[in-house]
Every structure is written in structure tokens, then in C-alpha cells.
PDB file of C-alpha atoms in Angstrom:
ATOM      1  CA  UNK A  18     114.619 120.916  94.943  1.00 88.00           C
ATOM      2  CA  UNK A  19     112.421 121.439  91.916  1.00 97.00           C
ATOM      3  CA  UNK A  20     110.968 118.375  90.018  1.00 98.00           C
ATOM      4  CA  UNK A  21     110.919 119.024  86.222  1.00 98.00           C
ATOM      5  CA  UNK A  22     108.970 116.334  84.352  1.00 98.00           C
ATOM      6  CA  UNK A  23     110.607 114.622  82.070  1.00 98.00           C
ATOM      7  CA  UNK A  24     108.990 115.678  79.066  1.00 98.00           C
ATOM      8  CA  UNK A  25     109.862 118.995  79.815  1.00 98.00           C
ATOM      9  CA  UNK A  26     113.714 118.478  81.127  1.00 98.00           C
ATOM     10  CA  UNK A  27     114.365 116.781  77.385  1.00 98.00           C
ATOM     11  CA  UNK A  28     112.863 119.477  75.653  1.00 98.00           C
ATOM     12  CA  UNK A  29     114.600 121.987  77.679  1.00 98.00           C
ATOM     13  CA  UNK A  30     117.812 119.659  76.709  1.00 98.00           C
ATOM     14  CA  UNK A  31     117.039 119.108  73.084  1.00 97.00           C
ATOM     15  CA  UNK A  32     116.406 123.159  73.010  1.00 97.00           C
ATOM     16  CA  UNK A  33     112.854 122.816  72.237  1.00 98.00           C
ATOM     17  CA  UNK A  34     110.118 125.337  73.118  1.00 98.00           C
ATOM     18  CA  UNK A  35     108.672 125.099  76.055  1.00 98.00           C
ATOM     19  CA  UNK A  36     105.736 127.628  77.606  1.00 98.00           C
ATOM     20  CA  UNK A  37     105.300 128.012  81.381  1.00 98.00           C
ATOM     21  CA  UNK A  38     101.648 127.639  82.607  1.00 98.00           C
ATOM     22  CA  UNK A  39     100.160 128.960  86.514  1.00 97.00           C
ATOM     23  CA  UNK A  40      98.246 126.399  88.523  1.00 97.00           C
ATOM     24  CA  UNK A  41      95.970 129.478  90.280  1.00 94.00           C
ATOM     25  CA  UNK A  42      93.751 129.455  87.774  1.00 93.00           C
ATOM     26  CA  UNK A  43      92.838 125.764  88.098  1.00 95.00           C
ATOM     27  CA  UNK A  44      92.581 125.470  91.925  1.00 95.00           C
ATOM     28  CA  UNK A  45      91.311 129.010  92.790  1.00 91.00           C
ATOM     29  CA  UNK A  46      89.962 130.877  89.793  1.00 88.00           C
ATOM     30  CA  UNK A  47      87.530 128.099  88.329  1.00 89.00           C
ATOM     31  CA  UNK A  48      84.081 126.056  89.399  1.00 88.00           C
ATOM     32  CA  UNK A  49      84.926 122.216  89.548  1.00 92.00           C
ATOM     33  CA  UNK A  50      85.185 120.238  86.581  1.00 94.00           C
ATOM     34  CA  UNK A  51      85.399 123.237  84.307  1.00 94.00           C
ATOM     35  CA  UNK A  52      88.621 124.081  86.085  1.00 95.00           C
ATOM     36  CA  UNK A  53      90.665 120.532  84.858  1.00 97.00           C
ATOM     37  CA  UNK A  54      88.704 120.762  81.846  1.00 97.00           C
ATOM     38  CA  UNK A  55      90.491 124.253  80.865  1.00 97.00           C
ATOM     39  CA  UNK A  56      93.474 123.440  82.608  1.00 97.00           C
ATOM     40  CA  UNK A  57      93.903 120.604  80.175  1.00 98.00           C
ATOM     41  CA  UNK A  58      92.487 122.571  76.886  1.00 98.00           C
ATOM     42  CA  UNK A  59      95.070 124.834  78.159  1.00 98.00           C
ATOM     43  CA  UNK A  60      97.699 122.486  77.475  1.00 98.00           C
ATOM     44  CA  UNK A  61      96.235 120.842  74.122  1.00 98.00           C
ATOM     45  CA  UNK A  62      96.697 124.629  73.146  1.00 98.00           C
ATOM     46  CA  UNK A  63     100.704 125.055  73.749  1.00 98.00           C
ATOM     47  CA  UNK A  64     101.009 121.365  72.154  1.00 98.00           C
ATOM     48  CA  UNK A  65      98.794 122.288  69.092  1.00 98.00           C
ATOM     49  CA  UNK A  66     101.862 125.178  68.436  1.00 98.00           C
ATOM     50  CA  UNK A  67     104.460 122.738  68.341  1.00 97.00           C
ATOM     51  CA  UNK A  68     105.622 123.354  71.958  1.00 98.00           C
ATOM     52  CA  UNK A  69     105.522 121.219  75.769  1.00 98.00           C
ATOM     53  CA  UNK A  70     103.836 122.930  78.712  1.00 98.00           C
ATOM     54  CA  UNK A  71     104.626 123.024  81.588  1.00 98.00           C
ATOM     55  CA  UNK A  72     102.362 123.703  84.542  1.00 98.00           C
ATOM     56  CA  UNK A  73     103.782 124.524  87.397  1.00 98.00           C
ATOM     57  CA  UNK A  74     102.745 123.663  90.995  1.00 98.00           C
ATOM     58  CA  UNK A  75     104.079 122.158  94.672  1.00 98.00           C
ATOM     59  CA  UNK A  76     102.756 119.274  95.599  1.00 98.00           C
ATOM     60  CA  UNK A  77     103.627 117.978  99.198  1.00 98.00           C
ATOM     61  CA  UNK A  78     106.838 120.119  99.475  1.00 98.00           C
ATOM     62  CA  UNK A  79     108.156 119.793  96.269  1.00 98.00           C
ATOM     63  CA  UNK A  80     108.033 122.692  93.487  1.00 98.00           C
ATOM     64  CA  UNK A  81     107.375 120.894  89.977  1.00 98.00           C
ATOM     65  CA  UNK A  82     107.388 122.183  86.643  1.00 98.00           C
ATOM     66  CA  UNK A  83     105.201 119.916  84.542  1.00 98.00           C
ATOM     67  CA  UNK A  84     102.632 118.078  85.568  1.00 98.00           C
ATOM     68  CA  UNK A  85     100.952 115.137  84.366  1.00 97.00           C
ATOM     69  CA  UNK A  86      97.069 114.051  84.382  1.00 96.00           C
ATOM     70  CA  UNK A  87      97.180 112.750  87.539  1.00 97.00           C
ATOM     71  CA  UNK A  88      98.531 115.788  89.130  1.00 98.00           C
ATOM     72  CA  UNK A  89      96.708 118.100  87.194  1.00 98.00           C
ATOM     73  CA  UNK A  90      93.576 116.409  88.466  1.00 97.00           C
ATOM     74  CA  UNK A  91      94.828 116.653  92.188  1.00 97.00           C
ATOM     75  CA  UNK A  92      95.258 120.619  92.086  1.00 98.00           C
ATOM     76  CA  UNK A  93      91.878 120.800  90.100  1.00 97.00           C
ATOM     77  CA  UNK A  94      90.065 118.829  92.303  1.00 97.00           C
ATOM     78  CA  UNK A  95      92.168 118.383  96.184  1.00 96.00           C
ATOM     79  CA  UNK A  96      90.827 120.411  98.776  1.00 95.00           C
ATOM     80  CA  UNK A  97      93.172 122.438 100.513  1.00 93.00           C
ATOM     81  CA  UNK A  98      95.826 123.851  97.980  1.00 96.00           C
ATOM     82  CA  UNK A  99      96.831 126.614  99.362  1.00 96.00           C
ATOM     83  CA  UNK A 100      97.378 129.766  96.546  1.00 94.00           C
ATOM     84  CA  UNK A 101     101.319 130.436  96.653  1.00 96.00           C
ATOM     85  CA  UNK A 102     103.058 133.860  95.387  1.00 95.00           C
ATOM     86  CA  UNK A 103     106.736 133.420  95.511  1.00 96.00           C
ATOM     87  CA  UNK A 104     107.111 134.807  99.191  1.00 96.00           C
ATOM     88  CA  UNK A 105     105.428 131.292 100.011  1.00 97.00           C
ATOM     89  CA  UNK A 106     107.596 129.069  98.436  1.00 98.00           C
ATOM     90  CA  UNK A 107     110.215 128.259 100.915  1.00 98.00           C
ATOM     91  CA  UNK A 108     107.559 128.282 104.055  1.00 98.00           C
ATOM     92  CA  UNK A 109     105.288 125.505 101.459  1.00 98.00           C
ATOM     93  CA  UNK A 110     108.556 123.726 101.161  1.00 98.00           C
ATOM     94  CA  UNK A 111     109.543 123.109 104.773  1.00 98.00           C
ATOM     95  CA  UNK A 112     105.542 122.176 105.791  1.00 98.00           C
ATOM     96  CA  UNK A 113     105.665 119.529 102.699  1.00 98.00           C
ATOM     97  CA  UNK A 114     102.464 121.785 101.585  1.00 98.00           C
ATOM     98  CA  UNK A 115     100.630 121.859  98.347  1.00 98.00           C
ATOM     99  CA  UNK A 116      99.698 124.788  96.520  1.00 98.00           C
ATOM    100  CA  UNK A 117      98.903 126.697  92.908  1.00 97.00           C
ATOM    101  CA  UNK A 118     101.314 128.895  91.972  1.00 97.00           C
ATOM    102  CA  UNK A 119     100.477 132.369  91.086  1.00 94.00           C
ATOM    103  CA  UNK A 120     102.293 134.732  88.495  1.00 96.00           C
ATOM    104  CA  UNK A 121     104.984 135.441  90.992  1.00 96.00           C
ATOM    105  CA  UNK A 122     105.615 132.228  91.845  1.00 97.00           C
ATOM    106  CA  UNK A 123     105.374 130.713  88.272  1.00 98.00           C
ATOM    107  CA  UNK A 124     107.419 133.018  87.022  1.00 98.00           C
ATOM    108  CA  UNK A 125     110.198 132.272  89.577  1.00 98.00           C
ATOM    109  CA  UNK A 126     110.215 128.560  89.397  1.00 98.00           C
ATOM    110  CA  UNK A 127     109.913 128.525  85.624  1.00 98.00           C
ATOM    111  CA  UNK A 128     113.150 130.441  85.256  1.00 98.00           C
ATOM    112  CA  UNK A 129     114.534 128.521  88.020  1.00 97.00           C
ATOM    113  CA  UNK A 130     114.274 125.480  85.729  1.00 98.00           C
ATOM    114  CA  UNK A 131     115.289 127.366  82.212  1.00 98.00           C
ATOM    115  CA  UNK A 132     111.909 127.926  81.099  1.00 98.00           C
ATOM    116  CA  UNK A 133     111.800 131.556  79.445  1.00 98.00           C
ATOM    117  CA  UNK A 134     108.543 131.786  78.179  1.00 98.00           C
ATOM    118  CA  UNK A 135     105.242 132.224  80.814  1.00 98.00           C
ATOM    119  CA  UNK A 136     101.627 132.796  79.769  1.00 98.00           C
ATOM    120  CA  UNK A 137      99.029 133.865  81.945  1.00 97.00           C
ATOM    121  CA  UNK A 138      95.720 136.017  82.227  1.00 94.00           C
ATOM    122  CA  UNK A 139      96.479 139.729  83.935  1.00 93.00           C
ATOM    123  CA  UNK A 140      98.966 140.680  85.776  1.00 94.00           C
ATOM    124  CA  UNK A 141      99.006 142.064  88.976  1.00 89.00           C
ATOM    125  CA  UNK A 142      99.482 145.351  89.953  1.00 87.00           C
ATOM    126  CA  UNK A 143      99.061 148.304  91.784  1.00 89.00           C
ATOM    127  CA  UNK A 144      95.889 148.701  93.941  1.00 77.00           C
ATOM    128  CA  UNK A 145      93.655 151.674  93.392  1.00 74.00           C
ATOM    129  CA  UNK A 146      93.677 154.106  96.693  1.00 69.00           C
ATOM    130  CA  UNK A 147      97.444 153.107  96.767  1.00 64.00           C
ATOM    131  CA  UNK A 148      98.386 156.035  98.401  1.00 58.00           C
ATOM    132  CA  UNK A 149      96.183 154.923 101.111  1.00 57.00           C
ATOM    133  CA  UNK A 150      96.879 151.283 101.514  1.00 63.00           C
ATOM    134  CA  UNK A 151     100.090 150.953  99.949  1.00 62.00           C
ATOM    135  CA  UNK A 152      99.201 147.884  98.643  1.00 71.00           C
ATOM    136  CA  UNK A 153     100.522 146.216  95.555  1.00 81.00           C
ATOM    137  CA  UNK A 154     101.242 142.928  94.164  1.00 84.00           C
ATOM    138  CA  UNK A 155     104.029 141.110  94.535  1.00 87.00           C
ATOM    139  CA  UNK A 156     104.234 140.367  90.748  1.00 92.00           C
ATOM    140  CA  UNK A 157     106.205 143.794  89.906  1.00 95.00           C
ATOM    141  CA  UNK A 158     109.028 143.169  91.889  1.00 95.00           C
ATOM    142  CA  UNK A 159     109.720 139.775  91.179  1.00 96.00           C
ATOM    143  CA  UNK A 160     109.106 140.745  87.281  1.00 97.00           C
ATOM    144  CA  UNK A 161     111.683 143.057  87.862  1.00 97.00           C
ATOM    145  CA  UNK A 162     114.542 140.609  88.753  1.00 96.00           C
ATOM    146  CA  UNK A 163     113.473 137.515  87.266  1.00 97.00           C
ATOM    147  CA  UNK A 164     114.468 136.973  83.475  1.00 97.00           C
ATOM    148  CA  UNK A 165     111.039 135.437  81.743  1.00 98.00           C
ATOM    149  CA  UNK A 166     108.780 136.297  78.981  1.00 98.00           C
ATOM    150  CA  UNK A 167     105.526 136.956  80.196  1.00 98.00           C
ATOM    151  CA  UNK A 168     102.426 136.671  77.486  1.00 98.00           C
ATOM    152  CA  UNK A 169      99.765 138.394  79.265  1.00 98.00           C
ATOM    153  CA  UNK A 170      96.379 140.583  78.899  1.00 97.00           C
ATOM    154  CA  UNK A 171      97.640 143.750  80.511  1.00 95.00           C
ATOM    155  CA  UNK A 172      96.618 144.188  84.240  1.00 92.00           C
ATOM    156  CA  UNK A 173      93.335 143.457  85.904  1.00 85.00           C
ATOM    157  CA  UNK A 174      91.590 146.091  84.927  1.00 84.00           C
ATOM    158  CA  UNK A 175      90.271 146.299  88.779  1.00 84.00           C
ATOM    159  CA  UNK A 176      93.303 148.227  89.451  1.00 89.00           C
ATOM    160  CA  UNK A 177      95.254 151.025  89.465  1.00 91.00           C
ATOM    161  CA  UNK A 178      96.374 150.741  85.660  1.00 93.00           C
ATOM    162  CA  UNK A 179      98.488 153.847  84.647  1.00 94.00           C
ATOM    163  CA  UNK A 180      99.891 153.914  88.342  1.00 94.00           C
ATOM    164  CA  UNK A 181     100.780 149.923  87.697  1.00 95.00           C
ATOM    165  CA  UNK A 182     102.536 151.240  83.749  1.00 96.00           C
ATOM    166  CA  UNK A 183     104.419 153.350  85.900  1.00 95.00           C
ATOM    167  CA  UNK A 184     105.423 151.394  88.509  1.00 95.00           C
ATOM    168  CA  UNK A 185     106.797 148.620  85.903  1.00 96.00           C
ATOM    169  CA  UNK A 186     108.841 151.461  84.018  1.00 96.00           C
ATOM    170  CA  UNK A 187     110.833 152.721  87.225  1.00 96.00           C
ATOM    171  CA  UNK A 188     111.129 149.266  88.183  1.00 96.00           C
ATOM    172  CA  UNK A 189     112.519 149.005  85.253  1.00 96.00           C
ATOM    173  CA  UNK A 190     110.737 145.861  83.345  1.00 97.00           C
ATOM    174  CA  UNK A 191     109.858 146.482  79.851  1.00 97.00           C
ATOM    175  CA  UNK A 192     105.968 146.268  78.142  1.00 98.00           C
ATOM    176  CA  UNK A 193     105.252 145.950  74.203  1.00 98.00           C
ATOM    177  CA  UNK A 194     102.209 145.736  72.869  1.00 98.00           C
ATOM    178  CA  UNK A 195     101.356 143.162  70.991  1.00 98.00           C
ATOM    179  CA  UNK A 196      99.789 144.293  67.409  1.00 98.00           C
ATOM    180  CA  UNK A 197      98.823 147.017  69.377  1.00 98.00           C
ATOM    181  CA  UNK A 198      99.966 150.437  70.682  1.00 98.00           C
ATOM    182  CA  UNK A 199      97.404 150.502  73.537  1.00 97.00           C
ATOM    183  CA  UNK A 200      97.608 148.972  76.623  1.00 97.00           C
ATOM    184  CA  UNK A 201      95.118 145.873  77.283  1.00 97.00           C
ATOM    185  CA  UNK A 202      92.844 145.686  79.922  1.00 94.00           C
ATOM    186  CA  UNK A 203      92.139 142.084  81.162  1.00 94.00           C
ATOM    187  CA  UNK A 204      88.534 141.885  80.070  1.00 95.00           C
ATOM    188  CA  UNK A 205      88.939 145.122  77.733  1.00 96.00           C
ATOM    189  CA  UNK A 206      91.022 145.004  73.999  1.00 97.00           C
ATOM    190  CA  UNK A 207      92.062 148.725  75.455  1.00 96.00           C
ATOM    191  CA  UNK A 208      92.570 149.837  78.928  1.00 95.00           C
ATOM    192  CA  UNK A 209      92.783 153.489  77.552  1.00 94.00           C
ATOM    193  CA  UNK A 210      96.559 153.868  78.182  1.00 96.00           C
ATOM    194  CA  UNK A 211      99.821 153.884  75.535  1.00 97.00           C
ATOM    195  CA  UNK A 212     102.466 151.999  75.181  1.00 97.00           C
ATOM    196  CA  UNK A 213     105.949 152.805  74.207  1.00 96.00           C
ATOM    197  CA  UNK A 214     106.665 149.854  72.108  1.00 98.00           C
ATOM    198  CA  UNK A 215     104.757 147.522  69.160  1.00 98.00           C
ATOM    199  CA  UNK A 216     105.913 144.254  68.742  1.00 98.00           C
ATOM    200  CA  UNK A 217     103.891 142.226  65.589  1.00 98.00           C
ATOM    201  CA  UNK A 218     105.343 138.717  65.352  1.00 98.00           C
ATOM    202  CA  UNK A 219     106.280 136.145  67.479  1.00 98.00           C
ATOM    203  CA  UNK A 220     109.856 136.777  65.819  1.00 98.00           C
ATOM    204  CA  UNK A 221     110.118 140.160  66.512  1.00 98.00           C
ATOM    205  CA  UNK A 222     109.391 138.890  70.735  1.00 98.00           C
ATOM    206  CA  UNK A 223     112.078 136.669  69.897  1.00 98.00           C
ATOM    207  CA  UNK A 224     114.583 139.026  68.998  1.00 98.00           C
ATOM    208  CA  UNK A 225     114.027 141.604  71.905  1.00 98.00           C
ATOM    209  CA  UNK A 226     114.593 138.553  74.008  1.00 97.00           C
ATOM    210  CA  UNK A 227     118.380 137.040  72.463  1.00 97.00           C
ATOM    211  CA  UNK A 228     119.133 141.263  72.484  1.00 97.00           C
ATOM    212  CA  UNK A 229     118.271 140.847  76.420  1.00 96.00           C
ATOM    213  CA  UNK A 230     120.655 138.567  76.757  1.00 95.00           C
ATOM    214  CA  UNK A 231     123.163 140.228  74.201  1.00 96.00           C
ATOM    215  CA  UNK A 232     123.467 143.447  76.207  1.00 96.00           C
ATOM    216  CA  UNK A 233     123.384 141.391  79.451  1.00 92.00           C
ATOM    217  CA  UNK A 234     120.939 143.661  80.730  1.00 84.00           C
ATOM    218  CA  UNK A 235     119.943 143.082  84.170  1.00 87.00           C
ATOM    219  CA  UNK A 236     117.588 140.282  84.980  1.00 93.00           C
ATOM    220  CA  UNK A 237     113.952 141.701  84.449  1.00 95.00           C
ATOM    221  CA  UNK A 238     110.941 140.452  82.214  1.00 98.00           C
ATOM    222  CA  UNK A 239     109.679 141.272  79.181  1.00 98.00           C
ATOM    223  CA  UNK A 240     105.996 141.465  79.133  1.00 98.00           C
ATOM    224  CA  UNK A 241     104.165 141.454  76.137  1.00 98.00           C
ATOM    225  CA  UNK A 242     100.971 142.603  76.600  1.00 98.00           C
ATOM    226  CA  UNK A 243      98.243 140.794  74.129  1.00 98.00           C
ATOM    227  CA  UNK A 244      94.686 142.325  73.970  1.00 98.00           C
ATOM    228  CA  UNK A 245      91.758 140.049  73.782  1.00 97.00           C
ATOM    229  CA  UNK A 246      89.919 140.037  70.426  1.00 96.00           C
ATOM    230  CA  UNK A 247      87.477 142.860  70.332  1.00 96.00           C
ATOM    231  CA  UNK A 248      84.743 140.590  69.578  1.00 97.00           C
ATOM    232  CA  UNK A 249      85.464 138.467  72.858  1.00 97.00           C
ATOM    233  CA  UNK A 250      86.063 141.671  75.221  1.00 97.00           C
ATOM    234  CA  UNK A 251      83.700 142.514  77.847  1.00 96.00           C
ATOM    235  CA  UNK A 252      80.953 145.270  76.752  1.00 96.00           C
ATOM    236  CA  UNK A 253      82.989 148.268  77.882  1.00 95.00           C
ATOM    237  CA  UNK A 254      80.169 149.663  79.242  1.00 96.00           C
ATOM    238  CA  UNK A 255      79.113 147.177  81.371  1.00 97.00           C
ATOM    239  CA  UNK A 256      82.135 146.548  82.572  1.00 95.00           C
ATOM    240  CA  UNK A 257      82.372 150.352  83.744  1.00 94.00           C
ATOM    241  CA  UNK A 258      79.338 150.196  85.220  1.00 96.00           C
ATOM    242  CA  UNK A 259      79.758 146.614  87.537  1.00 96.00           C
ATOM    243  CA  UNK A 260      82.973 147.392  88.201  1.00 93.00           C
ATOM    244  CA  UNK A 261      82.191 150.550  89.892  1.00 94.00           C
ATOM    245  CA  UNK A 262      79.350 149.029  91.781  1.00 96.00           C
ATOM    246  CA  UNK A 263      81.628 146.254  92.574  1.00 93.00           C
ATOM    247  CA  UNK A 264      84.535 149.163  94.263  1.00 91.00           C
ATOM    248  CA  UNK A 265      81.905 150.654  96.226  1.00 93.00           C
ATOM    249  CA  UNK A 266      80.734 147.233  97.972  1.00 96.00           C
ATOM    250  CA  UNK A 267      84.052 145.994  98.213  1.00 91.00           C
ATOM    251  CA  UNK A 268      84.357 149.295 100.681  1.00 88.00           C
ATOM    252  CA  UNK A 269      80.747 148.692 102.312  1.00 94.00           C
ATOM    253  CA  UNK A 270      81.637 145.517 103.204  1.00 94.00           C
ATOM    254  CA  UNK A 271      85.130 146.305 104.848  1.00 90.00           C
ATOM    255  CA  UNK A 272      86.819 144.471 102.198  1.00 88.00           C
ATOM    256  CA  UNK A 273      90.751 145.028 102.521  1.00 78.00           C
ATOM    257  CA  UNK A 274      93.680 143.115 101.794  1.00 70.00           C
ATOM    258  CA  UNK A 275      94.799 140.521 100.106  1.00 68.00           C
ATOM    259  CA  UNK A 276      90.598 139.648 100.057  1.00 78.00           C
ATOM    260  CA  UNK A 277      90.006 142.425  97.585  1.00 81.00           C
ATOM    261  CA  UNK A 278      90.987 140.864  94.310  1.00 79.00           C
ATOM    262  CA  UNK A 279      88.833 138.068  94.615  1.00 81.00           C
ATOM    263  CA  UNK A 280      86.261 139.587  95.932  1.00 89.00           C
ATOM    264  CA  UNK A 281      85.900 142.110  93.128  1.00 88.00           C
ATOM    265  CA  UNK A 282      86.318 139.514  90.261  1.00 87.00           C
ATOM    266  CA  UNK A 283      83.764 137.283  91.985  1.00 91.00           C
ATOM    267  CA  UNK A 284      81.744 140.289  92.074  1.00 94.00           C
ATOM    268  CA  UNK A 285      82.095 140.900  88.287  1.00 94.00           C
ATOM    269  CA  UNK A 286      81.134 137.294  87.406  1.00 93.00           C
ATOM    270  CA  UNK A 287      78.224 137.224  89.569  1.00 95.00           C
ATOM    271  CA  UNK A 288      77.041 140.716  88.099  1.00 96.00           C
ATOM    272  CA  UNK A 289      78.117 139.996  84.323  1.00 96.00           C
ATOM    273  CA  UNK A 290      76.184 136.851  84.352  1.00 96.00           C
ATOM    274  CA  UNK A 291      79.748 135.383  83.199  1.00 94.00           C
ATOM    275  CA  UNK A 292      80.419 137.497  80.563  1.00 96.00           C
ATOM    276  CA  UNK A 293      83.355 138.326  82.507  1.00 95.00           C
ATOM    277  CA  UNK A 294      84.958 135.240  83.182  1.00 94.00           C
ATOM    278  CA  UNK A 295      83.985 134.731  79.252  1.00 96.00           C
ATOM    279  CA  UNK A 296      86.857 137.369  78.627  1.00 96.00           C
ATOM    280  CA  UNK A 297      88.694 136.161  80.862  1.00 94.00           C
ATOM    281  CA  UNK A 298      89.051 132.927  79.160  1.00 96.00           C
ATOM    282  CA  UNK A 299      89.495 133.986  75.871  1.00 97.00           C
ATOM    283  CA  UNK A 300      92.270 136.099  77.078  1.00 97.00           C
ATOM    284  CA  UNK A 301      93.904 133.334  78.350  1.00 97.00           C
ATOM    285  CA  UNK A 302      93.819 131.207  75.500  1.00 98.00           C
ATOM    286  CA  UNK A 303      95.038 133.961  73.076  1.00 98.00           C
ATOM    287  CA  UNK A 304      97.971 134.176  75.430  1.00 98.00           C
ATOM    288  CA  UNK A 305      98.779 130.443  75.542  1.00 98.00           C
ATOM    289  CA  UNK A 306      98.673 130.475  71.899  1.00 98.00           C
ATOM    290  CA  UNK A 307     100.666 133.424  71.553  1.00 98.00           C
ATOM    291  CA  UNK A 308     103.362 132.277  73.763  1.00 98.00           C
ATOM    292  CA  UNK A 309     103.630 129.002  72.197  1.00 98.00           C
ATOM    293  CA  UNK A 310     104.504 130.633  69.109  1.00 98.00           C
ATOM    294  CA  UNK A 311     106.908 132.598  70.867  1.00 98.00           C
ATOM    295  CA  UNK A 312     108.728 129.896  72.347  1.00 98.00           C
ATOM    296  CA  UNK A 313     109.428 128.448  68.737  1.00 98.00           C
ATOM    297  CA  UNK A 314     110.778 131.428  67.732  1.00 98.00           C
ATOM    298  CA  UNK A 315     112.961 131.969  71.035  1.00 98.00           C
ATOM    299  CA  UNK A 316     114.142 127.978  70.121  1.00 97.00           C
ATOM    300  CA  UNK A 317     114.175 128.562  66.339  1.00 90.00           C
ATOM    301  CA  UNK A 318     111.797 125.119  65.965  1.00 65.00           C
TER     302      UNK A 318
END
């Protein structure tokens, strides 16, 4: 059922590292041709550590984990792919659809396939006025079953952030900081919350990950939470002040649902002049670096 490229199968054979990538951010969360441009750089960046990537996607019907050019440039540039969480999978499969995978969905296939390291941007979490709407992303519980590594930049900061720390510690999924003792914020080095734990070195990730497996704990992720560089960060204060602008249109405008999300990081792009997506970017890169380190410790290459 799930295609794995070849280049990836015989490094998952030969034990070498390999780093899961999401397809979202290509076909949903970029302008064309700056999307295949970073989906590519993207890449370059896990290779330049020594390890293969492997971007995930389905592509009429048919999960794959690692794409080459060619595909790449479909999902970048092919109207129509649909935006999958893992909920989606089997319905995409049965229709023979095409779709970017999103965290949930990435995270699930790449395990599927023996994959154990996933970088991405921020999380998902749980929505602010959650008491309300009840609404939260899919990402927790699948993090919470599904045995992956996930190099990310905290949370979008758009959301409920201690509520979402809270709702990953009773589901039981573990958080470290990376270098840090503060939670990161997407855009922000600091979202203003703790964490428990500090890892420092791509070794030290490794080892919490073989003691995972040596205490057969149950199946959830470990997320290691890696702030952007200070200097890169979105001015704090601007931030605060577009992103509470951007809440109270989102609720002028009837805004609700799965619609939110984008709406409110459209909103901070437009209102940033792209300082925003700036962050978001060097975020994302940080995290692809860091994981490809990770994934040669986790191999020992």
C-alpha cells in the first residue's frame, strides 16, 4: 500500500538516517515557485547532514514516502491536491486522490514505513475558546500513539499554547526543549511557557529515543521542541499586536472551523508584510537541520 522510494527503502535497509518531510507546506502553505523552490532547499538541507529525505505525499491513491523531482514538482505546482490529516488517508486511497500530507498524516505514514525521525514547522494544537468549540487538532492524538520523533518549533503560536502543553502531557507524549527550558512559539524563540525537560545534543535525542524502545513504553512521540534563532523570530511585539487584530476579525468575519488556521496565518503574513512567514521559514530549516543530525545519531552514521 505505501510506495517507499528506493533511495529511501535502502537506507532504511542499510540502517542509514533518514528524516521524514510534510508535503502541506509545499502545496498549501507557499506562493508558486517559491513553494518547489523550498521544498527542494528543504531537502538539499537533510542531505547536507549526511541523511535521505523523505517527503511524503499520495499521489493518485497511493501513499509514498520519498519523492523524486518530478513528483515534488506535481504537488508544488498540480491544482487540486487536496490537504490530508491522517483521518483522510484511507477515503484518498479508495478515490485514487492526491494530496499533501499534514503532521498527522506524515507522521503516520513515516512510521508506517520505519522512518523515526519527522521535521516540521508547529504543531498543532488546541484551539483558543476550546471550551467553546471543542476544537483541536488531530495532531495530539495521533502523536500520542504513533512512535516518531518529531523536530518541531513548538505550537502555532495562534493557539491555545499552555492548554495544548497540557493536553500533550495527559495524553501522555513527551516535550524537551531543545537548548532550551522554554517552550517555543512558532514565530517566537519563547512562547512564555516551561518545559520539564532540556535536551542539548542530537545524542542526547538519540538516547531518550533507544530508552523508548528499551522500556517498551507505549507507542507515543517524542517531540523536541527547537526555538527559532532569536535573531530570526518575529518582533514579539508585533506579533502580539497582529495577532490580536487577526483573532478579532477571524470572529467578525464568522470564521470557524477547520477555516481558522489559515485564515489567521494568512492574516499574519498579509499584516507582517512577511516577516511572519520569514520566521516561519527559518524555523523550518533549523528543524530540518536539527533532525538530520538526529537521525545520525538515532543510526549511529
Amino acid at each position: 500500500m505505501i510506495v517507499t522510494s528506493e533511495e529511501v527503502r535502502e537506507a532504511l535497509d542499510a540502517r542509514r538516517p533518514v528524516v521524514a518531510l510534510e508535503s502541506t507546506i509545499i502545496a498549501h502553505g507557499l506562493p508558486r515557485p517559491r513553494n518547489l523552490q523550498v521544498a527542494l532547499e528543504l531537502e538539499e538541507t537533510v542531505r547536507e547532514e549526511g541523511a535521505v529525505p523523505a517527503t511524503i505525499a499520495v499521489l493518485d491513491g497511493r501513499p509514498h514516502v520519498g519523492l523524486d523531482k518530478g513528483q515534488l514538482e506535481r504537488v508544488a505546482n498540480e491544482d487540486g491536491i487536496r490537504k490530508l490529516g491522517h483521518r483522510d488517508l484511507p477515503l484518498a486511497v479508495a478515490a485514487g486522490a492526491s494530496g499533501a500530507t499534514t503532521v498527522s498524516a506524515t507522521a503516520l505514514l513515516a512510521a508506517r514505513a520505519g522512518v523515526r525521525v519527522f521535521a516540521t514547522g508547529g504543531l498543532g494544537g488546541v484551539h483558543r475558546e476550546w471550551t467553546v468549540t471543542q476544537d483541536e487538532s488531530a495532531d495530539l492524538g495521533l502523536l500520542a500513539r504513533t512512535r516518531i520523533t518529531v523536530v518541531c518549533a513548538g505550537v502555532k503560536s495562534i493557539l491555545d499554547v499552555p492548554a495544548t502543553l497540557q493536553r500533550l502531557e495527559t495524553l501522555g507524549v513527551a516535550v524537551a526543549g531543545y537548548g532550551t527550558d522554554r517552550f517555543p512559539g512558532f514565530y517566537l524563540s519563547d512562547s512564555g511557557h516551561p518545559v520539564d525537560w532540556t535536551l542539548d545534543s542530537p545524542e542526547q535525542v538519540a538516547e531518550v529515543m533507544r530508552a523508548q524502545d528499551a522500556l517498551h513504553a507505549p507507542d507515543s512521540s517524542l517531540v523536541v521542541a527547537n526555538p527559532v534563532p532569536e535573531e530570526e523570530q518575529l518582533d514579539p511585539a508585533l506579533h502580539a499586536r497582529v495577532l490580536a487584530e487577526a483573532l478579532h476579525a477571524c470572529e467578525s468575519e464568522g470564521v470557524t472551523g477547520q477555516a481558522v488556521t489559515p485564515f489567521l496565518l494568512a492574516y499574519l503574513v498579509r499584516h507582517t508584510d512577511g516577516a511572519s512567514l520569514a520566521a516561519n521559514l527559518a524555523a523550518v530549516r533549523g528543524n530540518v537541520r536539527l533532525a538530520g543530525r538526529i537521525a545520525a545519531a538515532w543510526t549511529g552514521a
